[in-house]
Coordinates of C-alpha atoms and ligand atoms in Angstrom, one line a residue:
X1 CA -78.1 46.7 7.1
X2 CA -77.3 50.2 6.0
X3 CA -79.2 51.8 2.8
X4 CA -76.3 51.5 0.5
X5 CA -74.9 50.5 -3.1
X6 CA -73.0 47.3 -3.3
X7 CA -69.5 48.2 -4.5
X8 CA -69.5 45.7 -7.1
X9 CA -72.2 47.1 -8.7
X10 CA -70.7 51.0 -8.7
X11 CA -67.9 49.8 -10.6
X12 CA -70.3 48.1 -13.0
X13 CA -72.3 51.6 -13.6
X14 CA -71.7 55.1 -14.8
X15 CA -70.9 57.4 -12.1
X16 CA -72.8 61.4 -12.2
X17 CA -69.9 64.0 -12.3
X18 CA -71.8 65.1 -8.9
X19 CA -71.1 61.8 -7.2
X20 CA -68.0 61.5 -8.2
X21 CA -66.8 64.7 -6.9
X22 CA -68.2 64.1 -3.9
X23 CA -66.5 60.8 -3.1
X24 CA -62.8 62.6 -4.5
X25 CA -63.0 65.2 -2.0
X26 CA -63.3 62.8 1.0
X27 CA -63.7 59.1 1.5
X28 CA -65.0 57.8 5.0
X29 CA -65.0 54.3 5.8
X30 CA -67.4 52.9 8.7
X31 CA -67.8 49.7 9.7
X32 CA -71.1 48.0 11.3
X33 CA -71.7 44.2 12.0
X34 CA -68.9 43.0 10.2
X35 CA -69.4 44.7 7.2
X36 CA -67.8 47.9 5.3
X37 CA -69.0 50.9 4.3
X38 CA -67.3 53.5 1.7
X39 CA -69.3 56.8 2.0
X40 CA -69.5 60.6 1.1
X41 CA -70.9 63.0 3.4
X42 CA -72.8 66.2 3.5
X43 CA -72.2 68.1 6.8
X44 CA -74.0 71.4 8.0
X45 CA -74.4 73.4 11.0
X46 CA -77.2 76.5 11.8
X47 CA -75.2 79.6 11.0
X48 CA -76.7 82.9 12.6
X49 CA -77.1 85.0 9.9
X50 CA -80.0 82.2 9.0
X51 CA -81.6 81.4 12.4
X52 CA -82.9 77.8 12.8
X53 CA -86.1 79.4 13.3
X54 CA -86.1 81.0 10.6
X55 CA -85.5 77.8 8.3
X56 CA -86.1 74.1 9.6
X57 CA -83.4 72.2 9.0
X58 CA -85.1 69.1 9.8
X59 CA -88.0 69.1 7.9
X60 CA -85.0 70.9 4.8
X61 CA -83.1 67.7 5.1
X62 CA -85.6 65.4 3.6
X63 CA -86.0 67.9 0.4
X64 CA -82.0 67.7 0.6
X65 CA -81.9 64.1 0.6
X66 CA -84.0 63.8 -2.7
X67 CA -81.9 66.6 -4.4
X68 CA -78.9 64.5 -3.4
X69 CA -80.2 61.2 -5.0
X70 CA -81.5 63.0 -8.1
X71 CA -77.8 64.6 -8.6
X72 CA -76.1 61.3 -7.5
X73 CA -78.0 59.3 -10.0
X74 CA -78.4 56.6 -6.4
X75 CA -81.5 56.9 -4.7
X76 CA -79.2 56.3 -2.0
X77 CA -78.4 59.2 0.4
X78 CA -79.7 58.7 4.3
X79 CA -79.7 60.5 6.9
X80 CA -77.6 59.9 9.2
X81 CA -77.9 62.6 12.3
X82 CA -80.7 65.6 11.6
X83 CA -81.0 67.9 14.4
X84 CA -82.4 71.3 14.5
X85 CA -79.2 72.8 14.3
X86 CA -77.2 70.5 12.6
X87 CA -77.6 68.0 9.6
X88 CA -75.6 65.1 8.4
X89 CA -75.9 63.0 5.6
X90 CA -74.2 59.9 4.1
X91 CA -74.2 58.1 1.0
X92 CA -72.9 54.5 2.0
X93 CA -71.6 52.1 -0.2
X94 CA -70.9 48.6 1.0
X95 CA -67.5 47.4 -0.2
X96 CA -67.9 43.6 -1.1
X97 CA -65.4 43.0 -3.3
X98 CA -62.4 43.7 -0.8
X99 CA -61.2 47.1 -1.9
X100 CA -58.6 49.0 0.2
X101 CA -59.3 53.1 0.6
X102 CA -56.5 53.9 -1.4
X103 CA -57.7 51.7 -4.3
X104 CA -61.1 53.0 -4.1
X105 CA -59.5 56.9 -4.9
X106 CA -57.6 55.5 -7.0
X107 CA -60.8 54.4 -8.9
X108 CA -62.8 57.4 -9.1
X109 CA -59.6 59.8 -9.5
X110 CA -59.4 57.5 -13.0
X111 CA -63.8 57.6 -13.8
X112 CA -62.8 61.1 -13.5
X113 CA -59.8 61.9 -15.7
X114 CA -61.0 59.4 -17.9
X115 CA -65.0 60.4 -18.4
X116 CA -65.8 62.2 -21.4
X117 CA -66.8 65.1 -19.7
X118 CA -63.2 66.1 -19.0
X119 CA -62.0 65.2 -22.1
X120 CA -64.8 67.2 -23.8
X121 CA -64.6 69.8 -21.1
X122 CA -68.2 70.1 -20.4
X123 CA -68.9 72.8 -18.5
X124 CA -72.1 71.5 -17.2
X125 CA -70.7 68.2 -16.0
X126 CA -67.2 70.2 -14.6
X127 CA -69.4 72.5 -12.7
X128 CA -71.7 69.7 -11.2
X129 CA -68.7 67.6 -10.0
X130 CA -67.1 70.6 -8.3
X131 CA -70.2 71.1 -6.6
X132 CA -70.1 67.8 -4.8
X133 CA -66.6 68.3 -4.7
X134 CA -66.7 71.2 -2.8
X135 CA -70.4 72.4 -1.4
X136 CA -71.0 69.2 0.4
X137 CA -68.0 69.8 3.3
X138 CA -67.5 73.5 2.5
X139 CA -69.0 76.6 4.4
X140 CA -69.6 79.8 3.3
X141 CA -67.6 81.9 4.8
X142 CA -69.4 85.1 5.7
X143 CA -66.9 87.7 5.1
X144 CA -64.3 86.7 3.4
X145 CA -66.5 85.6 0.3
X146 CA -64.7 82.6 0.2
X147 CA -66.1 78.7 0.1
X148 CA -63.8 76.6 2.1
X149 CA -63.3 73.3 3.2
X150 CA -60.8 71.7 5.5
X151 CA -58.1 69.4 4.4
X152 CA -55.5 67.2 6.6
X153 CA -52.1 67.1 7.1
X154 CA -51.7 64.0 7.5
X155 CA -53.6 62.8 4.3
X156 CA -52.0 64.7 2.0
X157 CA -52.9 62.8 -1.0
X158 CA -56.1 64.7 -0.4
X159 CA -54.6 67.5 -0.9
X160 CA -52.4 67.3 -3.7
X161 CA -56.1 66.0 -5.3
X162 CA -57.1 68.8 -4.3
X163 CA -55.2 70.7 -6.4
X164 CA -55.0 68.2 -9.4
X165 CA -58.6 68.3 -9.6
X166 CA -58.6 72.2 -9.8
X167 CA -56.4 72.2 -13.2
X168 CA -58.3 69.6 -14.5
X169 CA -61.8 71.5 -13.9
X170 CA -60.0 74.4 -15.7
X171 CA -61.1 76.8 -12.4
X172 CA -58.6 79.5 -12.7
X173 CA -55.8 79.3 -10.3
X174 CA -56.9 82.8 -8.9
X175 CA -60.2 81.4 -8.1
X176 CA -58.9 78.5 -5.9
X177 CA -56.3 78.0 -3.4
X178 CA -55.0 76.3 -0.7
X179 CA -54.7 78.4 2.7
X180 CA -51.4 76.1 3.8
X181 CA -51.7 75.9 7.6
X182 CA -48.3 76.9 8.0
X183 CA -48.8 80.4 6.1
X184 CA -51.5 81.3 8.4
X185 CA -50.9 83.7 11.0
X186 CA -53.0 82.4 13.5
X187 CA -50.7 79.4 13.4
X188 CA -47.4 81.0 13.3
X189 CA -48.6 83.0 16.5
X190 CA -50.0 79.3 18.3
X191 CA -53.7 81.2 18.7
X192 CA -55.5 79.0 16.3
X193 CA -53.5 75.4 14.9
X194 CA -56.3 75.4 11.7
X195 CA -56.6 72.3 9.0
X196 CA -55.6 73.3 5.9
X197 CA -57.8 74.7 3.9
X198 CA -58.8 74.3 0.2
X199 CA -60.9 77.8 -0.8
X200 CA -62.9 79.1 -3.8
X201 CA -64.2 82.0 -4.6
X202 CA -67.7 82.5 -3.3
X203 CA -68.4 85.0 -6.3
X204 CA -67.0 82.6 -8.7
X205 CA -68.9 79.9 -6.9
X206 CA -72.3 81.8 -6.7
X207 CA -72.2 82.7 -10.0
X208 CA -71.0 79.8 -12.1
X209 CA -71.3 76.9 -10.1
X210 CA -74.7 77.6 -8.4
X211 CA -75.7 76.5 -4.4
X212 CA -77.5 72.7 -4.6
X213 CA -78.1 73.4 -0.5
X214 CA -80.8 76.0 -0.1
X215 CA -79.9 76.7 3.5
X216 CA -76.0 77.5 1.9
X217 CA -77.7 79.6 -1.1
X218 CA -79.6 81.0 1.6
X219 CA -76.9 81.7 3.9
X220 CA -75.0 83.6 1.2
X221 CA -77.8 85.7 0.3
X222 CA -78.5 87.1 3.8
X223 CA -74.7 87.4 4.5
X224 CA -73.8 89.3 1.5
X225 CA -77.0 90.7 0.5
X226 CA -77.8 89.3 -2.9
X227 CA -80.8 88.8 -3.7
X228 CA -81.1 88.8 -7.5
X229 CA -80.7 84.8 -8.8
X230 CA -82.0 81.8 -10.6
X231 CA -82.9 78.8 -9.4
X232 CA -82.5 75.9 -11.9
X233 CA -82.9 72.4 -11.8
X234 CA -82.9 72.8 -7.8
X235 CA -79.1 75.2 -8.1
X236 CA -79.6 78.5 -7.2
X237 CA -77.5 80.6 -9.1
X238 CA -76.7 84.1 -8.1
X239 CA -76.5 86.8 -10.5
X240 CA -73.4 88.7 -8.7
X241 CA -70.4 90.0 -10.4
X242 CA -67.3 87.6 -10.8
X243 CA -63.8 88.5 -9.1
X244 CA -60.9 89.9 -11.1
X245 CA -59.1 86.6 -12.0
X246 CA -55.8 88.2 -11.3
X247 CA -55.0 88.4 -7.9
X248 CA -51.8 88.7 -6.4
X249 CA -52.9 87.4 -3.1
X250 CA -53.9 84.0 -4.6
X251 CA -50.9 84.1 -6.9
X252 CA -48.6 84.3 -3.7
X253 CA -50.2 81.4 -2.4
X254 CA -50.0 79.3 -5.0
X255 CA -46.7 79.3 -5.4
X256 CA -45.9 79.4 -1.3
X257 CA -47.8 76.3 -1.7
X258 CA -45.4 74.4 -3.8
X259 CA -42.3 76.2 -2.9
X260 CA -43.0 75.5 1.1
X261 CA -44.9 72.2 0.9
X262 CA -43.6 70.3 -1.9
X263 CA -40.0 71.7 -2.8
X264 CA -39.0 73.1 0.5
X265 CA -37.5 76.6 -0.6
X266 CA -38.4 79.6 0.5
X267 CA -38.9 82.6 -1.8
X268 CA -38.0 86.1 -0.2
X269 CA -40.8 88.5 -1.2
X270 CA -38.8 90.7 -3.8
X271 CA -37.9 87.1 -5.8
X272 CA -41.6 86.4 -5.8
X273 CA -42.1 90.4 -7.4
X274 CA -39.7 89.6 -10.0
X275 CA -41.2 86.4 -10.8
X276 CA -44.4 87.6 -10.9
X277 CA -43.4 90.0 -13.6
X278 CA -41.2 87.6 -15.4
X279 CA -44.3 85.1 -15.7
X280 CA -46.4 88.1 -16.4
X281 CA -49.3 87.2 -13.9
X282 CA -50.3 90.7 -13.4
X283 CA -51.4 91.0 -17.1
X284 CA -54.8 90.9 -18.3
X285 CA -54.7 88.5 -21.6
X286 CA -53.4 85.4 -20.0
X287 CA -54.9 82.9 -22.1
X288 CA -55.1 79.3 -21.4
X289 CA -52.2 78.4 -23.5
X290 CA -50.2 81.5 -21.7
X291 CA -50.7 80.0 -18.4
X292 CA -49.5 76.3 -19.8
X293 CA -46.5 77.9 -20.2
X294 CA -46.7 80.0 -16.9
X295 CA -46.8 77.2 -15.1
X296 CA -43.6 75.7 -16.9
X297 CA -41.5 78.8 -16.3
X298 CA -43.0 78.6 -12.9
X299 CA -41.5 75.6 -12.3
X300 CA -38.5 76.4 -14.0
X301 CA -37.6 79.0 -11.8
X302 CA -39.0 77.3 -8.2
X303 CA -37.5 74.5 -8.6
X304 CA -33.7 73.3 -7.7
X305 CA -30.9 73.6 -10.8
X306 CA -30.3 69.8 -10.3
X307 CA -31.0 67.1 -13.0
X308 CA -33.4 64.3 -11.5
X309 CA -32.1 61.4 -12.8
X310 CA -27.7 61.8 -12.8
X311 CA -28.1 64.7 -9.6
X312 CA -25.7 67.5 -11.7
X313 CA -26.0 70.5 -11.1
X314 CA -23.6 72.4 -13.5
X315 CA -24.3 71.7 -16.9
X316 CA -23.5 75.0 -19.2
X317 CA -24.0 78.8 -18.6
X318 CA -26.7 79.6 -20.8
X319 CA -27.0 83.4 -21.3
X320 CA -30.5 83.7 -22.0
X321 CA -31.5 82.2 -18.5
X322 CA -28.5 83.7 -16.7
X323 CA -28.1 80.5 -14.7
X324 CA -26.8 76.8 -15.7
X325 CA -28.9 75.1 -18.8
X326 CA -31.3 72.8 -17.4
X327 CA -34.3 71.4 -19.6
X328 CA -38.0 70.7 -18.2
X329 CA -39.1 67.3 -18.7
X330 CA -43.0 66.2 -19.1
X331 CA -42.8 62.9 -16.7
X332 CA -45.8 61.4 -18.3
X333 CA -45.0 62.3 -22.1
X334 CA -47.1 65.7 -23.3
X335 CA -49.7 64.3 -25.7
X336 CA -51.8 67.6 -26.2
X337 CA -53.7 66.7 -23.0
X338 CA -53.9 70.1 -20.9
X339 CA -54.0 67.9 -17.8
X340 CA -50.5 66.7 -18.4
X341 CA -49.3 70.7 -17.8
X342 CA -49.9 70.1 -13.9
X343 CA -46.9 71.2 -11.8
X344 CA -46.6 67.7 -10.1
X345 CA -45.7 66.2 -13.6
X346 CA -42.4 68.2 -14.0
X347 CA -39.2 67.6 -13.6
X348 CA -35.8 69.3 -14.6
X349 CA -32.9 67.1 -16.2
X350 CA -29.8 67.7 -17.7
X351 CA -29.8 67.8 -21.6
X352 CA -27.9 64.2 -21.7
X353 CA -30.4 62.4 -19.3
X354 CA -33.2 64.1 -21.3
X355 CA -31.7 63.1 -24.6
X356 CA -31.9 59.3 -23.1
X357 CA -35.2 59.6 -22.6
X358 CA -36.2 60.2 -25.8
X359 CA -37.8 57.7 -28.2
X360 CA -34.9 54.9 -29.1
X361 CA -31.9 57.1 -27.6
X362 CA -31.2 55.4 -24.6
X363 CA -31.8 51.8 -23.9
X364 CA -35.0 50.4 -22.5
X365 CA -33.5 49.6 -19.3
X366 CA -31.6 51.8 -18.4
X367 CA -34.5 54.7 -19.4
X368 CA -37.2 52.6 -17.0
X369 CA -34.1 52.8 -14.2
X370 CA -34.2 56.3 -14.3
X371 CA -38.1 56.5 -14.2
X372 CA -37.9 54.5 -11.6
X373 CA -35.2 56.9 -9.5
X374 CA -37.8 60.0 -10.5
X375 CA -40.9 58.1 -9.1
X376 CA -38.9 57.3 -5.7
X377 CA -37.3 60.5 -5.1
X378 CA -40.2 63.0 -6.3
X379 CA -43.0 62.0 -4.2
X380 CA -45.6 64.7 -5.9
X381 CA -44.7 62.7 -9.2
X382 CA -45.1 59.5 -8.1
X383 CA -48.2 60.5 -6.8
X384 CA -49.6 62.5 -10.1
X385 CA -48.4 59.7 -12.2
X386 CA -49.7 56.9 -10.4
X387 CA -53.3 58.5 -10.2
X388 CA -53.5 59.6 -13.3
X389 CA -52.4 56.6 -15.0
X390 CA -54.0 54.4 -12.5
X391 CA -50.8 52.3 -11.6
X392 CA -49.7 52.5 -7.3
X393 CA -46.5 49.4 -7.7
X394 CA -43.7 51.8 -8.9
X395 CA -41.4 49.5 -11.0
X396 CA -44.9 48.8 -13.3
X397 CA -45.9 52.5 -13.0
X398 CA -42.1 53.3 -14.7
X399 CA -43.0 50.2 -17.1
X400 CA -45.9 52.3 -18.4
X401 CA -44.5 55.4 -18.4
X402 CA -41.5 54.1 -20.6
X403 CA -43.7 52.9 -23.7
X404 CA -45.5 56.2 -23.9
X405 CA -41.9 57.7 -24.3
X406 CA -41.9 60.1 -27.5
Ligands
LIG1 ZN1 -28.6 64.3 -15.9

């Protein structure tokens, strides 16, 4: 039998921020003599800027190993193929209770939101989970000083985790983003049909969240010529300067992101200039609160002047907005929780359906009917909601989402 944690007794026990991360940002499954396996990977390959015999990689992976178990909090991690120039490495857990995949990310997207890390927003903690997050699959790329890691199309619930997890972790949006296959030109042209890719940083990463891998931390140093660090607790932390948080690049893709892959619209480039100004991205003092509210006006003007629940799409010209009146609703109801600002948690309604939805307006059936049309029709909703509430059957998940009603 495989060196592994019996699921039944990972649910029992606090989870390490690290571990968690690690298992959000890709869950295998693997079966062997009739039994499953969950697990969480580390993957690396020789890169030649650090020749394999300049660092053994074999004889590393053992340190590795007990670096992983000490951040895991599970003496658990195994190798699972160590060669000179490659290394792999899983952490297994034996699923003996029954669970399906999606129940199992379901689970640790909820340890997650709900731990008292995030609601305390530890910085420690935040930083330790996006290092098994993103360091365990991610390479450093050695000239574009970015940290990637590849996602798939055709799981896109990774994805949009992906990007949920980034707001919650408070990593500034110019710090992260997604490199949508579809945007690159490699792909357009046919030369190179890439993954898509979820990207930090590597300054930001270097600096603040610190390389657990010492081939990585080693990689980066010889790439980019950096030698000035700390190493603590086993993280080497780099002592480079951070990026400039604004970045119209980034900026760009964030919103190609959602425009392209979740609402379908294309922006031309001189309505992207004007928004950009309108949201005020290019300006220095954008606080947390300011980008809360960037990200509501961002959404305001991406998305379709169409109310989700009754479909209108004339309502009244209002003359501050220059366009129809439309209002934007917080699907799960705002309760001061930061988390609850997240793009896939928006939707726009007309001010009659959004009067219904308040507290005692309209009835409670016919408000959980119109829940229950936002959850079927907004996919990116349904699949927020459902993960951060913890709730996949949709007719319970609008149940839920009617009692917290304000
Ligand atoms: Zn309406």
């Amino acid at each position: 039998m495989l060196k592994s944690i019996k699921l039944s007794d990972f649910i029992k026990i606090p989870s390490s921020p690290f571990i968690l991360g690690a298992l959000i940002s890709r869950i295998m499954t693997f079966k062997e003599n009739d039994k499953n396996y969950f697990y969480a990977y580390t993957s690396f390959r020789a890169s030649k800027f650090v020749h394999y015999s300049q660092f053994d990689l074999v004889k590393y992976s053992k340190e590795l190993i007990k670096k992983l178990n000490f951040y895991s909090h599970y003496d658990n991690w195994t190798e699972h193929k160590v060669e000179k120039t490659s290394v792999e490495l899983r952490f297994y857990i034996l699923d003996d209770v029954g669970m399906s995949k999606k129940a199992f990310y379901k689970f640790i997207y909820q340890r997650i939101v709900s731990s008292a890390w995030i609601l305390n927003q530890s910085e420690k903690d935040m930083y330790e989970c996006m290092r098994g997050f993103m360091e365990l699959r991610g390479s450093v790329d050695t000239s574009l000083k970015l940290i990637a890691q590849d996602y798939f199309y055709d799981d896109s619930n990774e994805l949009k985790k992906a990007q949920i997890l980034t707001q919650l972790l408070n990593i500034p949006i110019s710090y992260a983003n997604f490199n949508a296959r579809d945007l690159q030109p490699q792909f357009v042209n046919g030369t190179n049909k890439r993954n898509t890719q979820f990207r930090i940083k590597l300054y930001f990463y270097a600096n603040k969240i610190g390389f657990l891998n010492d081939y990585k931390a080693k990689i980066f140093e010889t790439a980019y010529n950096e030698h000035s660090k700390d190493i603590i607790d086993g993280i080497t932390y780099f002592k480079v300067t951070l990026p400039n948080e604004n970045n119209d690049v980034t900026f760009l893709k964030y919103i190609n992101f959602f425009t392209n892959n979740i609402y379908q619209r294309q922006l031309t480039p001189q309505a992207i200039t004007q928004l950009r100004n309108e949201l005020k991205f290019n300006s220095d003092s954008t606080s947390s609160n300011g980008r809360n509210k960037a990200i509501i006006d961002l959404y305001d003007k991406i998305s379709e002047d169409k109310c989700a629940i009754c479909g209108t799409t004339q309502t009244y010209f209002s003359q501050s907005k220059g366009k129809q009146y439309f209002e934007i609703h917080h699907v799960i109801p705002y309760y001061n929780d930061n988390q609850l600002d997240n793009i896939a948690n928006l939707v726009k309604l007309c001010p009659n359906c959004h009067r219904m939805l308040k507290k005692g307006s309209g009835t409670k059936e016919e408000q959980i009917l119109a829940i229950t049309k936002i959850l079927h029709e907004h996919s990116e909703v349904y699949e927020f909601a459902s993960s951060y509430l913890g709730i996949d059957n949709i007719n319970e998940l609008a149940k839920k989402i009617q009692t917290m009603l304000g």
